[in-house]
Amino acid sequence: MDNKWTTSGQQVDTNNNDNNDNNDNNIDTNVSSEQSSRWDFQKELEKLKTSKRRDLQIIHLYWLFKGFQFDNKEKFQRALKRDLRAAGNLKGYSDAEIENTMNWLFEKTNIKFTLETVHKFIDENLANLEPIKK
């Protein structure tokens, strides 16, 4: 920790690490090359699946459906942070509703969809929508 003294005599931390420890998945943004060499994406994916947090379970479903593979911890963390907000918007929906919407988007559209797209379409009556293909 880098500390500096202010003119008022108080010590402040000048370390600019962005460590957000609010999540039960303990995202550590400091990734060493040693940690990267021991990276096990499947193990981390399983942690998402078995998490008590619904948003992490939803991210597991989405990543599994899309076939995402992250070969190091930093890529995993960036993707996780990117998808957390959108997954939070889907917390009230069942796995089946989310999976049905992802299947419809995959089969009936040319859209490169994200969790935001799933949220946009999940309340629609998909059976009545025309395919969206160009």
PDB file of N, CA and C in Angstrom, residues 11-58:
ATOM      1  N   GLN A  11      -2.799  10.381   7.025  1.00  0.00           N
ATOM      2  CA  GLN A  11      -2.193   9.470   6.067  1.00  0.00           C
ATOM      3  C   GLN A  11      -3.277   8.994   5.099  1.00  0.00           C
ATOM      4  N   VAL A  12      -2.981   9.041   3.802  1.00  0.00           N
ATOM      5  CA  VAL A  12      -3.943   8.597   2.794  1.00  0.00           C
ATOM      6  C   VAL A  12      -3.314   7.527   1.935  1.00  0.00           C
ATOM      7  N   ASP A  13      -4.132   6.626   1.473  1.00  0.00           N
ATOM      8  CA  ASP A  13      -3.690   5.555   0.583  1.00  0.00           C
ATOM      9  C   ASP A  13      -3.719   6.091  -0.839  1.00  0.00           C
ATOM     10  N   THR A  14      -2.577   6.072  -1.509  1.00  0.00           N
ATOM     11  CA  THR A  14      -2.512   6.562  -2.885  1.00  0.00           C
ATOM     12  C   THR A  14      -2.459   5.426  -3.881  1.00  0.00           C
ATOM     13  N   ASN A  15      -2.662   4.224  -3.418  1.00  0.00           N
ATOM     14  CA  ASN A  15      -2.667   3.060  -4.293  1.00  0.00           C
ATOM     15  C   ASN A  15      -3.948   3.093  -5.108  1.00  0.00           C
ATOM     16  N   ASN A  16      -3.847   3.010  -6.415  1.00  0.00           N
ATOM     17  CA  ASN A  16      -5.010   3.136  -7.294  1.00  0.00           C
ATOM     18  C   ASN A  16      -5.610   1.810  -7.702  1.00  0.00           C
ATOM     19  N   ASN A  17      -5.344   0.743  -6.965  1.00  0.00           N
ATOM     20  CA  ASN A  17      -5.951  -0.547  -7.322  1.00  0.00           C
ATOM     21  C   ASN A  17      -7.450  -0.469  -7.155  1.00  0.00           C
ATOM     22  N   ASP A  18      -8.156  -1.015  -8.108  1.00  0.00           N
ATOM     23  CA  ASP A  18      -9.611  -1.020  -8.083  1.00  0.00           C
ATOM     24  C   ASP A  18     -10.075  -2.355  -7.521  1.00  0.00           C
ATOM     25  N   ASN A  19     -10.011  -2.509  -6.202  1.00  0.00           N
ATOM     26  CA  ASN A  19     -10.432  -3.770  -5.582  1.00  0.00           C
ATOM     27  C   ASN A  19     -11.832  -3.616  -5.037  1.00  0.00           C
ATOM     28  N   ASN A  20     -12.801  -4.204  -5.693  1.00  0.00           N
ATOM     29  CA  ASN A  20     -14.189  -4.162  -5.273  1.00  0.00           C
ATOM     30  C   ASN A  20     -14.507  -5.481  -4.599  1.00  0.00           C
ATOM     31  N   ASP A  21     -14.528  -5.483  -3.251  1.00  0.00           N
ATOM     32  CA  ASP A  21     -14.732  -6.717  -2.509  1.00  0.00           C
ATOM     33  C   ASP A  21     -16.184  -6.909  -2.101  1.00  0.00           C
ATOM     34  N   ASN A  22     -17.131  -6.234  -2.764  1.00  0.00           N
ATOM     35  CA  ASN A  22     -18.541  -6.362  -2.423  1.00  0.00           C
ATOM     36  C   ASN A  22     -19.102  -7.705  -2.848  1.00  0.00           C
ATOM     37  N   ASN A  23     -18.490  -8.344  -3.806  1.00  0.00           N
ATOM     38  CA  ASN A  23     -19.047  -9.555  -4.389  1.00  0.00           C
ATOM     39  C   ASN A  23     -18.551 -10.785  -3.664  1.00  0.00           C
ATOM     40  N   ASP A  24     -19.417 -11.804  -3.543  1.00  0.00           N
ATOM     41  CA  ASP A  24     -18.999 -13.024  -2.869  1.00  0.00           C
ATOM     42  C   ASP A  24     -18.057 -13.844  -3.720  1.00  0.00           C
ATOM     43  N   ASN A  25     -17.829 -13.439  -4.944  1.00  0.00           N
ATOM     44  CA  ASN A  25     -16.884 -14.159  -5.796  1.00  0.00           C
ATOM     45  C   ASN A  25     -15.469 -13.615  -5.650  1.00  0.00           C
ATOM     46  N   ASN A  26     -15.281 -12.612  -4.776  1.00  0.00           N
ATOM     47  CA  ASN A  26     -13.965 -12.058  -4.460  1.00  0.00           C
ATOM     48  C   ASN A  26     -13.123 -11.817  -5.697  1.00  0.00           C
ATOM     49  N   ILE A  27     -13.581 -10.931  -6.529  1.00  0.00           N
ATOM     50  CA  ILE A  27     -12.842 -10.593  -7.736  1.00  0.00           C
ATOM     51  C   ILE A  27     -11.579  -9.856  -7.330  1.00  0.00           C
ATOM     52  N   ASP A  28     -10.439 -10.417  -7.671  1.00  0.00           N
ATOM     53  CA  ASP A  28      -9.143  -9.805  -7.394  1.00  0.00           C
ATOM     54  C   ASP A  28      -8.618  -9.266  -8.710  1.00  0.00           C
ATOM     55  N   THR A  29      -8.461  -7.953  -8.800  1.00  0.00           N
ATOM     56  CA  THR A  29      -8.038  -7.368 -10.064  1.00  0.00           C
ATOM     57  C   THR A  29      -6.528  -7.410 -10.262  1.00  0.00           C
ATOM     58  N   ASN A  30      -5.780  -7.883  -9.292  1.00  0.00           N
ATOM     59  CA  ASN A  30      -4.333  -8.026  -9.427  1.00  0.00           C
ATOM     60  C   ASN A  30      -4.027  -9.435  -9.898  1.00  0.00           C
ATOM     61  N   VAL A  31      -3.644  -9.555 -11.151  1.00  0.00           N
ATOM     62  CA  VAL A  31      -3.395 -10.869 -11.730  1.00  0.00           C
ATOM     63  C   VAL A  31      -1.912 -10.987 -12.051  1.00  0.00           C
ATOM     64  N   SER A  32      -1.239 -11.919 -11.401  1.00  0.00           N
ATOM     65  CA  SER A  32       0.173 -12.136 -11.707  1.00  0.00           C
ATOM     66  C   SER A  32       0.288 -13.187 -12.798  1.00  0.00           C
ATOM     67  N   SER A  33       1.455 -13.267 -13.418  1.00  0.00           N
ATOM     68  CA  SER A  33       1.648 -14.266 -14.468  1.00  0.00           C
ATOM     69  C   SER A  33       1.577 -15.670 -13.892  1.00  0.00           C
ATOM     70  N   GLU A  34       1.976 -15.845 -12.627  1.00  0.00           N
ATOM     71  CA  GLU A  34       1.881 -17.162 -11.990  1.00  0.00           C
ATOM     72  C   GLU A  34       0.421 -17.579 -11.840  1.00  0.00           C
ATOM     73  N   GLN A  35      -0.447 -16.628 -11.431  1.00  0.00           N
ATOM     74  CA  GLN A  35      -1.863 -16.934 -11.309  1.00  0.00           C
ATOM     75  C   GLN A  35      -2.454 -17.289 -12.667  1.00  0.00           C
ATOM     76  N   SER A  36      -2.047 -16.569 -13.713  1.00  0.00           N
ATOM     77  CA  SER A  36      -2.580 -16.817 -15.048  1.00  0.00           C
ATOM     78  C   SER A  36      -2.206 -18.200 -15.549  1.00  0.00           C
ATOM     79  N   SER A  37      -1.015 -18.671 -15.198  1.00  0.00           N
ATOM     80  CA  SER A  37      -0.578 -19.979 -15.684  1.00  0.00           C
ATOM     81  C   SER A  37      -1.359 -21.115 -15.037  1.00  0.00           C
ATOM     82  N   ARG A  38      -1.951 -20.872 -13.882  1.00  0.00           N
ATOM     83  CA  ARG A  38      -2.740 -21.906 -13.209  1.00  0.00           C
ATOM     84  C   ARG A  38      -4.242 -21.694 -13.392  1.00  0.00           C
ATOM     85  N   TRP A  39      -4.619 -20.875 -14.285  1.00  0.00           N
ATOM     86  CA  TRP A  39      -6.021 -20.508 -14.490  1.00  0.00           C
ATOM     87  C   TRP A  39      -6.845 -21.705 -14.949  1.00  0.00           C
ATOM     88  N   ASP A  40      -7.998 -21.910 -14.344  1.00  0.00           N
ATOM     89  CA  ASP A  40      -8.895 -23.005 -14.712  1.00  0.00           C
ATOM     90  C   ASP A  40     -10.291 -22.429 -14.928  1.00  0.00           C
ATOM     91  N   PHE A  41     -10.614 -22.132 -16.185  1.00  0.00           N
ATOM     92  CA  PHE A  41     -11.899 -21.514 -16.503  1.00  0.00           C
ATOM     93  C   PHE A  41     -13.069 -22.394 -16.091  1.00  0.00           C
ATOM     94  N   GLN A  42     -12.977 -23.693 -16.322  1.00  0.00           N
ATOM     95  CA  GLN A  42     -14.091 -24.590 -15.988  1.00  0.00           C
ATOM     96  C   GLN A  42     -14.396 -24.561 -14.491  1.00  0.00           C
ATOM     97  N   LYS A  43     -13.373 -24.465 -13.680  1.00  0.00           N
ATOM     98  CA  LYS A  43     -13.557 -24.379 -12.228  1.00  0.00           C
ATOM     99  C   LYS A  43     -14.287 -23.084 -11.867  1.00  0.00           C
ATOM    100  N   GLU A  44     -13.895 -21.980 -12.496  1.00  0.00           N
ATOM    101  CA  GLU A  44     -14.537 -20.691 -12.238  1.00  0.00           C
ATOM    102  C   GLU A  44     -15.976 -20.678 -12.752  1.00  0.00           C
ATOM    103  N   LEU A  45     -16.222 -21.315 -13.875  1.00  0.00           N
ATOM    104  CA  LEU A  45     -17.572 -21.415 -14.424  1.00  0.00           C
ATOM    105  C   LEU A  45     -18.472 -22.203 -13.473  1.00  0.00           C
ATOM    106  N   GLU A  46     -17.940 -23.248 -12.887  1.00  0.00           N
ATOM    107  CA  GLU A  46     -18.692 -24.049 -11.912  1.00  0.00           C
ATOM    108  C   GLU A  46     -19.021 -23.218 -10.668  1.00  0.00           C
ATOM    109  N   LYS A  47     -18.114 -22.340 -10.260  1.00  0.00           N
ATOM    110  CA  LYS A  47     -18.380 -21.458  -9.116  1.00  0.00           C
ATOM    111  C   LYS A  47     -19.566 -20.541  -9.409  1.00  0.00           C
ATOM    112  N   LEU A  48     -19.660 -20.057 -10.645  1.00  0.00           N
ATOM    113  CA  LEU A  48     -20.800 -19.218 -11.021  1.00  0.00           C
ATOM    114  C   LEU A  48     -22.091 -20.017 -10.923  1.00  0.00           C
ATOM    115  N   LYS A  49     -22.062 -21.232 -11.412  1.00  0.00           N
ATOM    116  CA  LYS A  49     -23.247 -22.093 -11.423  1.00  0.00           C
ATOM    117  C   LYS A  49     -23.749 -22.375 -10.010  1.00  0.00           C
ATOM    118  N   THR A  50     -22.831 -22.607  -9.075  1.00  0.00           N
ATOM    119  CA  THR A  50     -23.217 -23.001  -7.716  1.00  0.00           C
ATOM    120  C   THR A  50     -23.311 -21.826  -6.752  1.00  0.00           C
ATOM    121  N   SER A  51     -23.099 -20.616  -7.244  1.00  0.00           N
ATOM    122  CA  SER A  51     -23.174 -19.428  -6.400  1.00  0.00           C
ATOM    123  C   SER A  51     -24.590 -19.242  -5.861  1.00  0.00           C
ATOM    124  N   LYS A  52     -24.691 -18.618  -4.707  1.00  0.00           N
ATOM    125  CA  LYS A  52     -25.999 -18.274  -4.147  1.00  0.00           C
ATOM    126  C   LYS A  52     -26.576 -17.045  -4.835  1.00  0.00           C
ATOM    127  N   ARG A  53     -25.734 -16.309  -5.536  1.00  0.00           N
ATOM    128  CA  ARG A  53     -26.173 -15.097  -6.222  1.00  0.00           C
ATOM    129  C   ARG A  53     -26.810 -15.436  -7.566  1.00  0.00           C
ATOM    130  N   ARG A  54     -28.033 -14.995  -7.749  1.00  0.00           N
ATOM    131  CA  ARG A  54     -28.781 -15.276  -8.972  1.00  0.00           C
ATOM    132  C   ARG A  54     -28.120 -14.651 -10.198  1.00  0.00           C
ATOM    133  N   ASP A  55     -27.566 -13.450 -10.074  1.00  0.00           N
ATOM    134  CA  ASP A  55     -26.941 -12.813 -11.235  1.00  0.00           C
ATOM    135  C   ASP A  55     -25.754 -13.627 -11.743  1.00  0.00           C
ATOM    136  N   LEU A  56     -24.994 -14.249 -10.847  1.00  0.00           N
ATOM    137  CA  LEU A  56     -23.860 -15.076 -11.266  1.00  0.00           C
ATOM    138  C   LEU A  56     -24.334 -16.371 -11.922  1.00  0.00           C
ATOM    139  N   GLN A  57     -25.440 -16.920 -11.431  1.00  0.00           N
ATOM    140  CA  GLN A  57     -26.016 -18.120 -12.056  1.00  0.00           C
ATOM    141  C   GLN A  57     -26.472 -17.812 -13.484  1.00  0.00           C
ATOM    142  N   ILE A  58     -27.041 -16.632 -13.678  1.00  0.00           N
ATOM    143  CA  ILE A  58     -27.504 -16.218 -15.010  1.00  0.00           C
ATOM    144  C   ILE A  58     -26.317 -16.046 -15.955  1.00  0.00           C
TER     145      ILE A  58
END
